[in-house]
Amino acid sequence: DMHFRRGHFLDIHKKMRRASAGVPVMAIGRIATPAEAEAAIAHGVGDLVGMTRALIADADWPAKARDGDVEDIRPSSFDNFAWGEIHVGKPLAEPHNPQLGRKGESAWRPSGASTRRRIAVVGAGPAGLHAARVVGERGHDVTLFGVSSQVGGKLRWEAGLPGRAEHFPVIAWMERQARGAGVKTELGRAATVGDILAIKPDSVVVATGAHQRRPNDFIGDGVSARDWNARSDSGRVDATAVLFDMDHSAATYAVADALARDYRRLVLLTPRQQIARNVNYCSAIGIHRRLYEANTEIVLSAEPVSFRGGRLTWRNVFTGRTQDLDDVGVFVWSTPRVADDAIAKQLHDMGIDTRLVGDCMAPRNLLCAIHEGEAAALAL
């Protein structure tokens, strides 16, 4: 997955090719770009190059490579989401490619709108960014509002965590596509109802995301995982970091990796009886390996009670018995999310045609966010 280097197995393939007595060898494994594929052939690694996830992300990868349209290739994030779906017996699905497996997937473009309308998209995360792009490609006049000065939302936050940087090329591609579709942007501050009404929209797509709630009955200070920022300097903090994990997602364990890097000791609490429940099996193996290599203390069936003066008290969810952790420098929680839908309610109550997509409708995952953004755009 994205924790491995690009072309991770090429050295093995090169040895195989020397031993294959002329039988063609296919080089595979995290080969993402035409330049990487060309280099594998040029350096004698393989006689041909095979790809799976790159083609799942973009069926037109070969045609775009042939025509020199490299920047138009939708990149794979290599997070193994699609692998995880088929591993548990579900149909193949890809967060970044809603058209995967559908008739006409190759060279797909949205149909033009019968009537050009003015559309506001509120929220510049993956759901809003993709919705704005498709709305623009259909011929509508679209303005995208975003609270941050950069697009990407919480996916950009996740991309900045250890091992998650492959999300950056996906965000950059989505931004280029939106710009090419004529999307106008208003970034850098939270849009008000007045800001939205000022452009006189016919419809509004709301993609304002969600926030993580405080742990139940918890007393004291702390910070949500989505609001926590890794230290910018390289010095380690001589203290304990505690991460409360109710989320069990790959992003949460990327926060754990950062905490283990930045703090002398990491303790991970979870109310469940195992961890990484929301990560595909293959990538979950890597999560366990990294946590144990960092000497992370994993405490199952546990929930926080209070955090005061560097002491965090936790209890067993079955017995209620409590224990203390001292010398705690930071307490981070990764908990169920609450939809940030207030502005959608205001617009709806004013009689504005309002469509909710992504986490502000119901907090779920990246696939739901992007696919719902596209569905809403196609319905306008």
mmCIF file of N, CA, C and O in Angstrom, residues 130-213:
data_model
loop_
_atom_site.group_PDB
_atom_site.id
_atom_site.type_symbol
_atom_site.label_atom_id
_atom_site.label_comp_id
_atom_site.label_asym_id
_atom_site.label_seq_id
_atom_site.Cartn_x
_atom_site.Cartn_y
_atom_site.Cartn_z
ATOM 1 N N HIS A 130 -15.188 17.419 -6.036
ATOM 2 C CA HIS A 130 -15.605 16.570 -7.155
ATOM 3 C C HIS A 130 -16.961 17.023 -7.688
ATOM 4 O O HIS A 130 -17.171 17.058 -8.909
ATOM 5 N N ALA A 131 -17.881 17.388 -6.799
ATOM 6 C CA ALA A 131 -19.186 17.873 -7.249
ATOM 7 C C ALA A 131 -19.034 19.121 -8.108
ATOM 8 O O ALA A 131 -19.658 19.247 -9.168
ATOM 9 N N ALA A 132 -18.199 20.060 -7.674
ATOM 10 C CA ALA A 132 -18.001 21.307 -8.422
ATOM 11 C C ALA A 132 -17.429 21.016 -9.799
ATOM 12 O O ALA A 132 -17.862 21.617 -10.802
ATOM 13 N N ARG A 133 -16.473 20.110 -9.867
ATOM 14 C CA ARG A 133 -15.873 19.771 -11.163
ATOM 15 C C ARG A 133 -16.920 19.215 -12.130
ATOM 16 O O ARG A 133 -17.017 19.653 -13.287
ATOM 17 N N VAL A 134 -17.743 18.262 -11.677
ATOM 18 C CA VAL A 134 -18.736 17.646 -12.562
ATOM 19 C C VAL A 134 -19.825 18.646 -12.925
ATOM 20 O O VAL A 134 -20.286 18.691 -14.074
ATOM 21 N N VAL A 135 -20.238 19.473 -11.962
ATOM 22 C CA VAL A 135 -21.212 20.530 -12.263
ATOM 23 C C VAL A 135 -20.667 21.449 -13.351
ATOM 24 O O VAL A 135 -21.367 21.817 -14.303
ATOM 25 N N GLY A 136 -19.380 21.827 -13.221
ATOM 26 C CA GLY A 136 -18.769 22.690 -14.228
ATOM 27 C C GLY A 136 -18.680 22.025 -15.586
ATOM 28 O O GLY A 136 -18.931 22.661 -16.619
ATOM 29 N N GLU A 137 -18.333 20.745 -15.597
ATOM 30 C CA GLU A 137 -18.234 20.025 -16.874
ATOM 31 C C GLU A 137 -19.585 19.879 -17.556
ATOM 32 O O GLU A 137 -19.646 19.737 -18.777
ATOM 33 N N ARG A 138 -20.657 19.942 -16.798
ATOM 34 C CA ARG A 138 -22.000 19.853 -17.387
ATOM 35 C C ARG A 138 -22.443 21.188 -17.983
ATOM 36 O O ARG A 138 -23.496 21.257 -18.621
ATOM 37 N N GLY A 139 -21.641 22.237 -17.751
ATOM 38 C CA GLY A 139 -21.951 23.521 -18.367
ATOM 39 C C GLY A 139 -22.573 24.538 -17.446
ATOM 40 O O GLY A 139 -22.928 25.643 -17.881
ATOM 41 N N HIS A 140 -22.707 24.218 -16.165
ATOM 42 C CA HIS A 140 -23.274 25.177 -15.220
ATOM 43 C C HIS A 140 -22.230 26.208 -14.794
ATOM 44 O O HIS A 140 -21.019 25.989 -14.922
ATOM 45 N N ASP A 141 -22.717 27.322 -14.270
ATOM 46 C CA ASP A 141 -21.875 28.353 -13.671
ATOM 47 C C ASP A 141 -21.718 27.986 -12.196
ATOM 48 O O ASP A 141 -22.684 28.039 -11.428
ATOM 49 N N VAL A 142 -20.518 27.612 -11.769
ATOM 50 C CA VAL A 142 -20.346 27.068 -10.425
ATOM 51 C C VAL A 142 -19.289 27.836 -9.647
ATOM 52 O O VAL A 142 -18.229 28.177 -10.172
ATOM 53 N N THR A 143 -19.612 28.104 -8.383
ATOM 54 C CA THR A 143 -18.679 28.723 -7.450
ATOM 55 C C THR A 143 -18.478 27.779 -6.276
ATOM 56 O O THR A 143 -19.445 27.309 -5.675
ATOM 57 N N LEU A 144 -17.218 27.523 -5.952
ATOM 58 C CA LEU A 144 -16.859 26.630 -4.863
ATOM 59 C C LEU A 144 -16.366 27.457 -3.677
ATOM 60 O O LEU A 144 -15.409 28.218 -3.796
ATOM 61 N N PHE A 145 -17.013 27.290 -2.517
ATOM 62 C CA PHE A 145 -16.624 27.976 -1.294
ATOM 63 C C PHE A 145 -15.857 27.008 -0.397
ATOM 64 O O PHE A 145 -16.280 25.859 -0.203
ATOM 65 N N GLY A 146 -14.734 27.466 0.179
ATOM 66 C CA GLY A 146 -13.955 26.629 1.079
ATOM 67 C C GLY A 146 -13.400 27.423 2.237
ATOM 68 O O GLY A 146 -12.901 28.542 2.055
ATOM 69 N N VAL A 147 -13.448 26.837 3.436
ATOM 70 C CA VAL A 147 -12.999 27.544 4.631
ATOM 71 C C VAL A 147 -11.486 27.682 4.671
ATOM 72 O O VAL A 147 -10.948 28.644 5.230
ATOM 73 N N SER A 148 -10.765 26.747 4.073
ATOM 74 C CA SER A 148 -9.303 26.798 4.060
ATOM 75 C C SER A 148 -8.820 27.535 2.807
ATOM 76 O O SER A 148 -9.554 27.675 1.827
ATOM 77 N N SER A 149 -7.581 27.966 2.855
ATOM 78 C CA SER A 149 -6.998 28.627 1.686
ATOM 79 C C SER A 149 -6.618 27.614 0.607
ATOM 80 O O SER A 149 -6.292 27.996 -0.513
ATOM 81 N N GLN A 150 -6.638 26.327 0.943
ATOM 82 C CA GLN A 150 -6.337 25.264 -0.006
ATOM 83 C C GLN A 150 -7.500 24.280 -0.061
ATOM 84 O O GLN A 150 -8.168 24.042 0.945
ATOM 85 N N VAL A 151 -7.712 23.692 -1.224
ATOM 86 C CA VAL A 151 -8.768 22.697 -1.350
ATOM 87 C C VAL A 151 -8.276 21.363 -0.783
ATOM 88 O O VAL A 151 -7.089 21.153 -0.572
ATOM 89 N N GLY A 152 -9.213 20.473 -0.569
ATOM 90 C CA GLY A 152 -8.858 19.135 -0.108
ATOM 91 C C GLY A 152 -9.482 18.744 1.215
ATOM 92 O O GLY A 152 -9.592 17.555 1.517
ATOM 93 N N GLY A 153 -9.861 19.733 2.032
ATOM 94 C CA GLY A 153 -10.514 19.426 3.296
ATOM 95 C C GLY A 153 -9.669 18.536 4.191
ATOM 96 O O GLY A 153 -8.442 18.654 4.250
ATOM 97 N N LYS A 154 -10.328 17.624 4.896
ATOM 98 C CA LYS A 154 -9.635 16.735 5.820
ATOM 99 C C LYS A 154 -8.767 15.708 5.093
ATOM 100 O O LYS A 154 -7.886 15.111 5.701
ATOM 101 N N LEU A 155 -9.006 15.511 3.795
ATOM 102 C CA LEU A 155 -8.119 14.625 3.046
ATOM 103 C C LEU A 155 -6.720 15.238 2.958
ATOM 104 O O LEU A 155 -5.719 14.512 2.980
ATOM 105 N N ARG A 156 -6.637 16.547 2.880
ATOM 106 C CA ARG A 156 -5.320 17.212 2.877
ATOM 107 C C ARG A 156 -4.643 17.060 4.235
ATOM 108 O O ARG A 156 -3.433 16.849 4.304
ATOM 109 N N TRP A 157 -5.425 17.171 5.316
ATOM 110 C CA TRP A 157 -4.863 16.915 6.650
ATOM 111 C C TRP A 157 -4.311 15.492 6.723
ATOM 112 O O TRP A 157 -3.194 15.269 7.188
ATOM 113 N N GLU A 158 -5.096 14.524 6.235
ATOM 114 C CA GLU A 158 -4.648 13.128 6.276
ATOM 115 C C GLU A 158 -3.386 12.931 5.442
ATOM 116 O O GLU A 158 -2.478 12.190 5.841
ATOM 117 N N ALA A 159 -3.309 13.586 4.293
ATOM 118 C CA ALA A 159 -2.148 13.431 3.418
ATOM 119 C C ALA A 159 -0.857 13.901 4.091
ATOM 120 O O ALA A 159 0.232 13.441 3.735
ATOM 121 N N GLY A 160 -0.965 14.798 5.052
ATOM 122 C CA GLY A 160 0.208 15.288 5.746
ATOM 123 C C GLY A 160 0.701 14.378 6.853
ATOM 124 O O GLY A 160 1.747 14.653 7.448
ATOM 125 N N LEU A 161 -0.007 13.296 7.116
ATOM 126 C CA LEU A 161 0.387 12.363 8.167
ATOM 127 C C LEU A 161 1.351 11.322 7.611
ATOM 128 O O LEU A 161 1.419 11.104 6.395
ATOM 129 N N PRO A 162 2.109 10.653 8.480
ATOM 130 C CA PRO A 162 3.069 9.653 7.996
ATOM 131 C C PRO A 162 2.420 8.575 7.141
ATOM 132 O O PRO A 162 1.383 8.009 7.500
ATOM 133 N N GLY A 163 3.018 8.325 5.978
ATOM 134 C CA GLY A 163 2.566 7.253 5.107
ATOM 135 C C GLY A 163 1.316 7.527 4.309
ATOM 136 O O GLY A 163 0.824 6.636 3.605
ATOM 137 N N ARG A 164 0.767 8.736 4.358
ATOM 138 C CA ARG A 164 -0.495 9.024 3.670
ATOM 139 C C ARG A 164 -0.330 10.046 2.547
ATOM 140 O O ARG A 164 -1.311 10.557 2.003
ATOM 141 N N ALA A 165 0.912 10.327 2.160
ATOM 142 C CA ALA A 165 1.183 11.411 1.216
ATOM 143 C C ALA A 165 0.653 11.147 -0.186
ATOM 144 O O ALA A 165 0.529 12.089 -0.982
ATOM 145 N N GLU A 166 0.330 9.886 -0.518
ATOM 146 C CA GLU A 166 -0.195 9.606 -1.863
ATOM 147 C C GLU A 166 -1.544 10.269 -2.105
ATOM 148 O O GLU A 166 -2.011 10.306 -3.245
ATOM 149 N N HIS A 167 -2.179 10.787 -1.055
ATOM 150 C CA HIS A 167 -3.423 11.539 -1.267
ATOM 151 C C HIS A 167 -3.154 12.903 -1.900
ATOM 152 O O HIS A 167 -4.058 13.471 -2.530
ATOM 153 N N PHE A 168 -1.949 13.449 -1.741
ATOM 154 C CA PHE A 168 -1.656 14.764 -2.314
ATOM 155 C C PHE A 168 -1.826 14.789 -3.835
ATOM 156 O O PHE A 168 -2.442 15.716 -4.379
ATOM 157 N N PRO A 169 -1.280 13.809 -4.591
ATOM 158 C CA PRO A 169 -1.493 13.835 -6.046
ATOM 159 C C PRO A 169 -2.961 13.734 -6.446
ATOM 160 O O PRO A 169 -3.378 14.317 -7.450
ATOM 161 N N VAL A 170 -3.760 13.013 -5.648
ATOM 162 C CA VAL A 170 -5.190 12.910 -5.942
ATOM 163 C C VAL A 170 -5.854 14.270 -5.774
ATOM 164 O O VAL A 170 -6.650 14.699 -6.622
ATOM 165 N N ILE A 171 -5.526 14.966 -4.684
ATOM 166 C CA ILE A 171 -6.099 16.301 -4.459
ATOM 167 C C ILE A 171 -5.678 17.250 -5.570
ATOM 168 O O ILE A 171 -6.496 18.023 -6.093
ATOM 169 N N ALA A 172 -4.397 17.190 -5.952
ATOM 170 C CA ALA A 172 -3.897 18.073 -7.016
ATOM 171 C C ALA A 172 -4.626 17.792 -8.329
ATOM 172 O O ALA A 172 -4.964 18.731 -9.074
ATOM 173 N N TRP A 173 -4.868 16.516 -8.622
ATOM 174 C CA TRP A 173 -5.591 16.162 -9.852
ATOM 175 C C TRP A 173 -7.020 16.702 -9.810
ATOM 176 O O TRP A 173 -7.507 17.272 -10.800
ATOM 177 N N MET A 174 -7.685 16.530 -8.679
ATOM 178 C CA MET A 174 -9.058 17.025 -8.550
ATOM 179 C C MET A 174 -9.111 18.541 -8.705
ATOM 180 O O MET A 174 -10.031 19.078 -9.337
ATOM 181 N N GLU A 175 -8.108 19.228 -8.170
ATOM 182 C CA GLU A 175 -8.072 20.685 -8.293
ATOM 183 C C GLU A 175 -7.853 21.099 -9.748
ATOM 184 O O GLU A 175 -8.506 22.036 -10.243
ATOM 185 N N ARG A 176 -6.947 20.412 -10.449
ATOM 186 C CA ARG A 176 -6.727 20.731 -11.875
ATOM 187 C C ARG A 176 -7.990 20.490 -12.692
ATOM 188 O O ARG A 176 -8.351 21.296 -13.565
ATOM 189 N N GLN A 177 -8.668 19.396 -12.412
ATOM 190 C CA GLN A 177 -9.883 19.080 -13.148
ATOM 191 C C GLN A 177 -10.967 20.127 -12.896
ATOM 192 O O GLN A 177 -11.675 20.539 -13.822
ATOM 193 N N ALA A 178 -11.108 20.570 -11.663
ATOM 194 C CA ALA A 178 -12.105 21.589 -11.337
ATOM 195 C C ALA A 178 -11.775 22.905 -12.028
ATOM 196 O O ALA A 178 -12.654 23.574 -12.589
ATOM 197 N N ARG A 179 -10.488 23.261 -12.002
ATOM 198 C CA ARG A 179 -10.075 24.501 -12.659
ATOM 199 C C ARG A 179 -10.337 24.422 -14.162
ATOM 200 O O ARG A 179 -10.821 25.380 -14.780
ATOM 201 N N GLY A 180 -10.043 23.267 -14.752
ATOM 202 C CA GLY A 180 -10.292 23.087 -16.183
ATOM 203 C C GLY A 180 -11.763 23.121 -16.541
ATOM 204 O O GLY A 180 -12.120 23.420 -17.689
ATOM 205 N N ALA A 181 -12.630 22.810 -15.558
ATOM 206 C CA ALA A 181 -14.069 22.838 -15.794
ATOM 207 C C ALA A 181 -14.667 24.227 -15.564
ATOM 208 O O ALA A 181 -15.893 24.397 -15.648
ATOM 209 N N GLY A 182 -13.811 25.196 -15.277
ATOM 210 C CA GLY A 182 -14.287 26.570 -15.108
ATOM 211 C C GLY A 182 -14.832 26.894 -13.734
ATOM 212 O O GLY A 182 -15.536 27.898 -13.562
ATOM 213 N N VAL A 183 -14.495 26.082 -12.743
ATOM 214 C CA VAL A 183 -14.996 26.321 -11.391
ATOM 215 C C VAL A 183 -14.336 27.566 -10.803
ATOM 216 O O VAL A 183 -13.109 27.690 -10.799
ATOM 217 N N LYS A 184 -15.144 28.473 -10.299
ATOM 218 C CA LYS A 184 -14.643 29.646 -9.587
ATOM 219 C C LYS A 184 -14.541 29.311 -8.102
ATOM 220 O O LYS A 184 -15.387 28.594 -7.576
ATOM 221 N N THR A 185 -13.518 29.823 -7.435
ATOM 222 C CA THR A 185 -13.305 29.479 -6.037
ATOM 223 C C THR A 185 -13.321 30.710 -5.150
ATOM 224 O O THR A 185 -12.824 31.770 -5.520
ATOM 225 N N GLU A 186 -13.904 30.522 -3.972
ATOM 226 C CA GLU A 186 -13.883 31.516 -2.904
ATOM 227 C C GLU A 186 -13.358 30.790 -1.677
ATOM 228 O O GLU A 186 -14.099 30.106 -0.968
ATOM 229 N N LEU A 187 -12.054 30.916 -1.426
ATOM 230 C CA LEU A 187 -11.401 30.140 -0.386
ATOM 231 C C LEU A 187 -10.890 31.034 0.744
ATOM 232 O O LEU A 187 -10.778 32.242 0.584
ATOM 233 N N GLY A 188 -10.599 30.411 1.872
ATOM 234 C CA GLY A 188 -9.929 31.121 2.948
ATOM 235 C C GLY A 188 -10.788 31.563 4.096
ATOM 236 O O GLY A 188 -10.285 32.085 5.096
ATOM 237 N N ARG A 189 -12.103 31.351 4.030
ATOM 238 C CA ARG A 189 -12.968 31.671 5.161
ATOM 239 C C ARG A 189 -14.284 30.913 5.017
ATOM 240 O O ARG A 189 -14.675 30.511 3.910
ATOM 241 N N ALA A 190 -14.933 30.712 6.146
ATOM 242 C CA ALA A 190 -16.207 29.993 6.131
ATOM 243 C C ALA A 190 -17.270 30.833 5.446
ATOM 244 O O ALA A 190 -17.478 32.006 5.792
ATOM 245 N N ALA A 191 -17.937 30.257 4.477
ATOM 246 C CA ALA A 191 -18.979 30.970 3.755
ATOM 247 C C ALA A 191 -20.211 31.141 4.638
ATOM 248 O O ALA A 191 -20.634 30.207 5.329
ATOM 249 N N THR A 192 -20.779 32.329 4.624
ATOM 250 C CA THR A 192 -22.032 32.590 5.333
ATOM 251 C C THR A 192 -23.191 32.426 4.356
ATOM 252 O O THR A 192 -23.000 32.351 3.139
ATOM 253 N N VAL A 193 -24.390 32.391 4.914
ATOM 254 C CA VAL A 193 -25.571 32.351 4.053
ATOM 255 C C VAL A 193 -25.585 33.565 3.129
ATOM 256 O O VAL A 193 -25.927 33.471 1.946
ATOM 257 N N GLY A 194 -25.161 34.719 3.649
ATOM 258 C CA GLY A 194 -25.107 35.927 2.827
ATOM 259 C C GLY A 194 -24.143 35.791 1.668
ATOM 260 O O GLY A 194 -24.438 36.239 0.546
ATOM 261 N N ASP A 195 -22.979 35.172 1.919
ATOM 262 C CA ASP A 195 -22.003 34.960 0.842
ATOM 263 C C ASP A 195 -22.605 34.092 -0.261
ATOM 264 O O ASP A 195 -22.394 34.349 -1.453
ATOM 265 N N ILE A 196 -23.311 33.070 0.140
ATOM 266 C CA ILE A 196 -23.889 32.142 -0.828
ATOM 267 C C ILE A 196 -25.005 32.812 -1.611
ATOM 268 O O ILE A 196 -25.061 32.722 -2.841
ATOM 269 N N LEU A 197 -25.887 33.507 -0.915
ATOM 270 C CA LEU A 197 -27.007 34.165 -1.589
ATOM 271 C C LEU A 197 -26.546 35.286 -2.511
ATOM 272 O O LEU A 197 -27.237 35.642 -3.469
ATOM 273 N N ALA A 198 -25.350 35.840 -2.234
ATOM 274 C CA ALA A 198 -24.847 36.952 -3.037
ATOM 275 C C ALA A 198 -24.626 36.555 -4.493
ATOM 276 O O ALA A 198 -24.692 37.419 -5.386
ATOM 277 N N ILE A 199 -24.365 35.280 -4.767
ATOM 278 C CA ILE A 199 -24.172 34.866 -6.158
ATOM 279 C C ILE A 199 -25.491 34.437 -6.809
ATOM 280 O O ILE A 199 -25.513 34.034 -7.957
ATOM 281 N N LYS A 200 -26.585 34.517 -6.032
ATOM 282 C CA LYS A 200 -27.938 34.193 -6.516
ATOM 283 C C LYS A 200 -27.998 32.788 -7.127
ATOM 284 O O LYS A 200 -28.320 32.604 -8.305
ATOM 285 N N PRO A 201 -27.702 31.770 -6.317
ATOM 286 C CA PRO A 201 -27.660 30.408 -6.859
ATOM 287 C C PRO A 201 -29.053 29.836 -7.111
ATOM 288 O O PRO A 201 -30.006 30.140 -6.387
ATOM 289 N N ASP A 202 -29.145 29.005 -8.133
ATOM 290 C CA ASP A 202 -30.378 28.238 -8.361
ATOM 291 C C ASP A 202 -30.421 27.021 -7.451
ATOM 292 O O ASP A 202 -31.506 26.582 -7.055
ATOM 293 N N SER A 203 -29.260 26.474 -7.144
ATOM 294 C CA SER A 203 -29.147 25.322 -6.249
ATOM 295 C C SER A 203 -27.835 25.425 -5.481
ATOM 296 O O SER A 203 -26.882 26.058 -5.947
ATOM 297 N N VAL A 204 -27.807 24.783 -4.321
ATOM 298 C CA VAL A 204 -26.604 24.752 -3.496
ATOM 299 C C VAL A 204 -26.294 23.307 -3.130
ATOM 300 O O VAL A 204 -27.174 22.566 -2.670
ATOM 301 N N VAL A 205 -25.048 22.905 -3.363
ATOM 302 C CA VAL A 205 -24.554 21.608 -2.900
ATOM 303 C C VAL A 205 -23.731 21.870 -1.648
ATOM 304 O O VAL A 205 -22.764 22.634 -1.685
ATOM 305 N N VAL A 206 -24.121 21.257 -0.546
ATOM 306 C CA VAL A 206 -23.443 21.470 0.728
ATOM 307 C C VAL A 206 -22.581 20.255 1.041
ATOM 308 O O VAL A 206 -23.066 19.127 1.085
ATOM 309 N N ALA A 207 -21.286 20.511 1.242
ATOM 310 C CA ALA A 207 -20.321 19.445 1.525
ATOM 311 C C ALA A 207 -19.397 19.913 2.650
ATOM 312 O O ALA A 207 -18.176 19.942 2.511
ATOM 313 N N THR A 208 -20.012 20.277 3.775
ATOM 314 C CA THR A 208 -19.279 20.924 4.856
ATOM 315 C C THR A 208 -18.700 19.938 5.873
ATOM 316 O O THR A 208 -18.157 20.360 6.895
ATOM 317 N N GLY A 209 -18.793 18.652 5.604
ATOM 318 C CA GLY A 209 -18.075 17.677 6.403
ATOM 319 C C GLY A 209 -18.666 17.418 7.775
ATOM 320 O O GLY A 209 -19.871 17.564 8.013
ATOM 321 N N ALA A 210 -17.792 17.038 8.702
ATOM 322 C CA ALA A 210 -18.211 16.642 10.042
ATOM 323 C C ALA A 210 -17.072 16.899 11.019
ATOM 324 O O ALA A 210 -15.946 17.180 10.617
ATOM 325 N N HIS A 211 -17.372 16.790 12.297
ATOM 326 C CA HIS A 211 -16.335 16.910 13.321
ATOM 327 C C HIS A 211 -16.454 15.742 14.290
ATOM 328 O O HIS A 211 -17.528 15.148 14.441
ATOM 329 N N GLN A 212 -15.355 15.422 14.962
ATOM 330 C CA GLN A 212 -15.349 14.325 15.919
ATOM 331 C C GLN A 212 -15.828 14.832 17.276
ATOM 332 O O GLN A 212 -15.364 15.860 17.773
ATOM 333 N N ARG A 213 -16.772 14.114 17.857
ATOM 334 C CA ARG A 213 -17.323 14.538 19.153
ATOM 335 C C ARG A 213 -16.407 14.129 20.305
ATOM 336 O O ARG A 213 -15.597 13.212 20.173
#
